[in-house]
Coordinates of C-alpha atoms in Angstrom, one line a residue:
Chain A
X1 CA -6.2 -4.7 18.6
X2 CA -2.5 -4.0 17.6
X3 CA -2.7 -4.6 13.8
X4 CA 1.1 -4.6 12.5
X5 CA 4.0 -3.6 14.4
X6 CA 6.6 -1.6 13.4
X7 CA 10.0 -0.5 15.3
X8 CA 11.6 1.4 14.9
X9 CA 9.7 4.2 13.7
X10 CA 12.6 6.3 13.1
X11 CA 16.5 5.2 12.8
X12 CA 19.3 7.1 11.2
X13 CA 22.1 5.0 10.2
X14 CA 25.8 6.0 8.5
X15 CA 26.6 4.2 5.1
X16 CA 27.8 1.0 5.5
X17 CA 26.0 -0.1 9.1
X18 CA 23.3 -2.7 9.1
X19 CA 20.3 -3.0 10.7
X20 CA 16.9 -5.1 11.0
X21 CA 13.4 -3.7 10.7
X22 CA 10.6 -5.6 12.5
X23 CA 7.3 -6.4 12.2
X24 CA 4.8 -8.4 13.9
X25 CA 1.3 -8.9 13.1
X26 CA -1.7 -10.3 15.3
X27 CA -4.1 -11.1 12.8
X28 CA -3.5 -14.8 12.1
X29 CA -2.7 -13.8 8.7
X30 CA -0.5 -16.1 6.3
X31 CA 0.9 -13.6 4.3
X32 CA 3.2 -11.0 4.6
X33 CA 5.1 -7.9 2.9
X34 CA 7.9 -5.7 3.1
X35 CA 7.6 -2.0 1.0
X36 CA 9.3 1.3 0.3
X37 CA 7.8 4.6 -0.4
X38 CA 9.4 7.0 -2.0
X39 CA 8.0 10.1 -3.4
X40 CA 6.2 10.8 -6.9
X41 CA 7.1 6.6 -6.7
X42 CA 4.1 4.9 -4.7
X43 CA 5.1 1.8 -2.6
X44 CA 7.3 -0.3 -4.0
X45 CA 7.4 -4.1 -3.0
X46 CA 11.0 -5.3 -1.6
X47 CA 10.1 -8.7 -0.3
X48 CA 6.9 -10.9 0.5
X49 CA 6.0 -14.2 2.4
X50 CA 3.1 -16.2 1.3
X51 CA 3.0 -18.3 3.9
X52 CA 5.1 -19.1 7.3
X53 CA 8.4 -20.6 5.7
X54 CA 8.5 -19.3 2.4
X55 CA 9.7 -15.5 0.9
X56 CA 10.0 -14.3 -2.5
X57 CA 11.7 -11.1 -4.1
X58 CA 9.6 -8.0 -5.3
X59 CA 10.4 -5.7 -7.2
X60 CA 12.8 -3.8 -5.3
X61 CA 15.4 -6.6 -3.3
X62 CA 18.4 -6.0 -4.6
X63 CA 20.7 -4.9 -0.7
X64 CA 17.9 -6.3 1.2
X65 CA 17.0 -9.7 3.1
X66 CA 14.2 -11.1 5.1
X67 CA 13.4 -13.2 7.1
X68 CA 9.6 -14.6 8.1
X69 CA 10.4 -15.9 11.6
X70 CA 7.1 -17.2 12.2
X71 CA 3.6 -16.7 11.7
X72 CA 3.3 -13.5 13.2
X73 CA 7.1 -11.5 12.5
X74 CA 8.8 -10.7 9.3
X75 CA 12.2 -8.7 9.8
X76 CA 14.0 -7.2 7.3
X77 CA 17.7 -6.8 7.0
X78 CA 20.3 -3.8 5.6
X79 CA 23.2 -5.6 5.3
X80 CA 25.0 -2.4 4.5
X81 CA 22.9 0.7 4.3
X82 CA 23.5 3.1 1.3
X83 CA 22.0 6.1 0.6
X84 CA 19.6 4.8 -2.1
X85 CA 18.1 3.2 0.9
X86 CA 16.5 6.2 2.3
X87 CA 13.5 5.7 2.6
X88 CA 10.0 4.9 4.4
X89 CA 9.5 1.2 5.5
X90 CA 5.9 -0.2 5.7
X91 CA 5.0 -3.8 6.6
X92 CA 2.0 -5.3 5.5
X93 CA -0.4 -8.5 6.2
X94 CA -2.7 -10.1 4.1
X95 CA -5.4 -13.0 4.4
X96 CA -4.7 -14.6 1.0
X97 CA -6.3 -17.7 -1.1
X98 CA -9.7 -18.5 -2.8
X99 CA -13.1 -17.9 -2.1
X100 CA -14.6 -16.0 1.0
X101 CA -10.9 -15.3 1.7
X102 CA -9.6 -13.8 -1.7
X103 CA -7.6 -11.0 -0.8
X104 CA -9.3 -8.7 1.4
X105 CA -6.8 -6.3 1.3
X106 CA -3.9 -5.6 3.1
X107 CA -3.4 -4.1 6.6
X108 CA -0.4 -1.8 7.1
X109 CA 1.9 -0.9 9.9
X110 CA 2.8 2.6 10.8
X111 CA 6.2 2.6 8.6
X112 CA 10.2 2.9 10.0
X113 CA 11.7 6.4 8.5
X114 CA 15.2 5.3 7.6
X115 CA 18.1 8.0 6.7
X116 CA 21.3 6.5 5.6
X117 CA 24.1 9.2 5.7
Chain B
X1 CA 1.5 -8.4 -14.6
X2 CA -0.9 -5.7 -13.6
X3 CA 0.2 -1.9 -13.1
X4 CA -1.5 1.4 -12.3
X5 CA -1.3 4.8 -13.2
X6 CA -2.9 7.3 -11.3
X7 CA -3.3 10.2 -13.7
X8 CA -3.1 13.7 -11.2
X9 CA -0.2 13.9 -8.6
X10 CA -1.8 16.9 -7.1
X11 CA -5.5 17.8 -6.9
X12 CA -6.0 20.8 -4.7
X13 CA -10.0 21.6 -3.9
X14 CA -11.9 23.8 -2.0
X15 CA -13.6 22.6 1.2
X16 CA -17.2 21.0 0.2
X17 CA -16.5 21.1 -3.4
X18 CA -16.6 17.6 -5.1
X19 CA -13.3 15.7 -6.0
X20 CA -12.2 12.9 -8.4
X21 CA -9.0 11.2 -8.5
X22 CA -8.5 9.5 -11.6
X23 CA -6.7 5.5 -11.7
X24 CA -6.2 3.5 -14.8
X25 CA -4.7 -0.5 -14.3
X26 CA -3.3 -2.8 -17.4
X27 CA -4.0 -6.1 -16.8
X28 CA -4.8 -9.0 -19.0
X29 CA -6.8 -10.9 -16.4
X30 CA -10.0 -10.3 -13.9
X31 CA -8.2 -8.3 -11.0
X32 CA -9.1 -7.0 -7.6
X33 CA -9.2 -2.9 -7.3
X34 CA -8.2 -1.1 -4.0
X35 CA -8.0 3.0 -3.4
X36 CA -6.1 3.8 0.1
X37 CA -5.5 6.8 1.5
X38 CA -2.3 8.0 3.9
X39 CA -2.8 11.1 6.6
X40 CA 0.5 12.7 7.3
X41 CA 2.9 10.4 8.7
X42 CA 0.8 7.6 9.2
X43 CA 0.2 4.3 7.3
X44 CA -1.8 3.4 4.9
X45 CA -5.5 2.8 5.2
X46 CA -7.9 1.0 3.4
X47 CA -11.2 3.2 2.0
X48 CA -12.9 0.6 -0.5
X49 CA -12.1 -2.5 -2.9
X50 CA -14.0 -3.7 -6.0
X51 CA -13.6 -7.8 -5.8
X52 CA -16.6 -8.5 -8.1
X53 CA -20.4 -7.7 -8.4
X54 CA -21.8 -4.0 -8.5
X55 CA -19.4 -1.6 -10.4
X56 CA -20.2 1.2 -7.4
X57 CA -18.4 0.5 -4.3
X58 CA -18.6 2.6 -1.3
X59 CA -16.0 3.2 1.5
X60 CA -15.5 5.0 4.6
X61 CA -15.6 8.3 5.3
X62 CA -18.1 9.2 1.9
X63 CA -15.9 8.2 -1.0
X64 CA -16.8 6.1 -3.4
X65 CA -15.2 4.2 -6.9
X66 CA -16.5 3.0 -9.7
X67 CA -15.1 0.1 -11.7
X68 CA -15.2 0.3 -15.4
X69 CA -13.7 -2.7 -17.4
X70 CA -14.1 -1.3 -20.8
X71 CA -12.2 1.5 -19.6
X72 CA -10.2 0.1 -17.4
X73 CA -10.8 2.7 -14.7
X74 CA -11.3 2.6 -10.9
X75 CA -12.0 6.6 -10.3
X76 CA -12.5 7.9 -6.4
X77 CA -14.8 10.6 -6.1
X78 CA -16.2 12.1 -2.8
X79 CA -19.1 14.7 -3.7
X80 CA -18.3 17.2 -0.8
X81 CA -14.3 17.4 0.8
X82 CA -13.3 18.4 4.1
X83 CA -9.9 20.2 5.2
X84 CA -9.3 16.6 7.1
X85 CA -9.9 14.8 3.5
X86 CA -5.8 16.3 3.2
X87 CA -4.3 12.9 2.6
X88 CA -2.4 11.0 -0.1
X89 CA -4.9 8.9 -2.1
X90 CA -3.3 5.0 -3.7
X91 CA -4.9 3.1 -6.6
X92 CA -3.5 -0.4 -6.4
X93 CA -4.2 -3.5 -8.5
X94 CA -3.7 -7.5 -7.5
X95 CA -4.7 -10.7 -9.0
X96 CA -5.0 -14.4 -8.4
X97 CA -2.2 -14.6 -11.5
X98 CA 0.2 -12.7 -9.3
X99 CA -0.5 -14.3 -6.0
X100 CA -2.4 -11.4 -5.0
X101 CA 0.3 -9.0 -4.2
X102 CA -0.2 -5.6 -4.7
X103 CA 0.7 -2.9 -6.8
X104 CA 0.5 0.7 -6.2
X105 CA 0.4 4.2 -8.3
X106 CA 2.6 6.8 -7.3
X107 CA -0.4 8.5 -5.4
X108 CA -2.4 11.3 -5.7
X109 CA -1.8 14.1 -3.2
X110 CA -5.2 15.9 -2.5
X111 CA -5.0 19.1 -0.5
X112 CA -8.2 20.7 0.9
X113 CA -8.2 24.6 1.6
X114 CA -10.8 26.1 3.5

C-alpha cells in the first residue's frame, strides 16, 4: 500500500552538480507529475506524463528534464543545480480520462527537500 | 487556462471555533474543484473534490466545500477546529480543456491554538 515513492527525501547539492529525483507509483495509474513548492507560491508544475511514453513541460521546466521510464517511475533530472532550485519536490499520480475515471484527483509522494549551495 | 486564488494566507483560530478558508478559480469552462491539506513535512492529502452534482461536498476529517458557479467559489469550512487541524490548506482547479492537470493557490496556512 506504498502510494508514490520518493528518494531522496533530503539531498544537498553544491551549484553546478546534477542529480535525479525518483518516483515510483503502484497504482496502475497512467499519468504522472513532477512539482515544486515554494512558499507564499503553492505547487508549481515542472513537468507531467500523460501516459507511459509521452511528457510535456509545465509551467516551471526551464533547468529541468524527465524522464517516464515506465508505467510505474518518473525521474527527474538537475542537469546543473542552481540556487533557484531550492526547493521541495513532490511527485504525483493521477487516473486520468472520461467518465467513471475523470480525474479523481491526484495522489502525492512525501516530497525530496533539495538545497543547492 | 484555469487559476486559483486563495484569498487568506494565514487564518489563525481558536480550538473548536468554526473556520473558513476562502478559494476563488477563473475558468471559462466546467472544471473539477479539489481542497488539500499538508501536515508539517508531509505530502499532500486529498480532503474533498466537487466533480459534478450537489454543490455541498464533504471530506474527511469534518470539513466540508461548497461550490458556487455564479461566484465562482469553492470555500472550506469546518464548524469546530482542533490543534491537529494545524496544516496548510490547497484550493486547486483542473479541467478536461487542460488535460486535467492541476493547479494550485499559494495555500492557506491555518494555525489552531488551544
Amino acid at each position: 500500500n506504498a502510494g508514490v515513492t520518493q528518494t531522496p527525501k533530503f539531498q544537498v547539492l553544491k551549484t553546478g552538480q546534477s542529480m535525479t529525483l525518483q518516483c515510483a507509483q503502484d497504482m496502475n495509474h497512467n499519468s504522472m507529475y513532477w512539482y515544486r513548492q515554494d512558499p507564499g507560491m503553492g505547487l508549481r508544475l515542472i513537468y507531467y506524463s500523460a501516459s507511459e511514453g509521452t511528457t510535456d513541460k509545465g509551467e516551471v521546466p526551464n533547468g529541468y528534464n524527465v524522464s517516464r521510464l515506465n508505467k510505474r517511475e518518473f525521474s527527474l533530472r538537475l542537469e546543473s543545480a542552481a540556487p533557484s532550485q531550492t526547493s521541495v519536490y513532490f511527485c504525483a499520480s493521477s487516473e486520468t480520462g472520461t467518465g467513471a475515471f475523470a480525474n479523481y484527483g491526484y495522489t502525492f509522494g512525501s516530497g525530496t527537500r533539495l538545497t543547492v549551495v | 487556462a484555469q487559476s486559483v486564488t486563495q484569498l487568506d494566507s494565514q487564518v489563525p483560530v481558536f480550538e473548536e471555533a468554526p473556520v473558513e478558508l476562502r478559494c476563488n478559480y477563473s475558468s471559462s469552462v466546467s472544471v473539477y474543484l479539489f481542497w488539500y491539506v499538508q501536515y508539517p513535512n508531509q505530502g499532500l492529502q486529498l480532503l474533498l473534490k466537487y466533480l459534478s452534482g450537489s454543490t455541498l461536498v464533504k471530506g474527511i476529517n469534518g470539513f466540508e466545500a461548497e461550490f458556487n458557479k455564479s461566484q465562482t467559489s469553492f470555500h472550506l469550512r469546518k464548524p469546530s477546529v482542533h490543534i491537529s487541524d494545524t496544516a496548510e490548506y490547497f484550493c486547486a482547479v483542473s479541467a478536461r480543456s487542460n488535460d486535467y492537470k492541476l493547479s494550485f493557490g499559494a495555500g492557506t496556512t491555518v494555525t489552531v491554538r488551544a
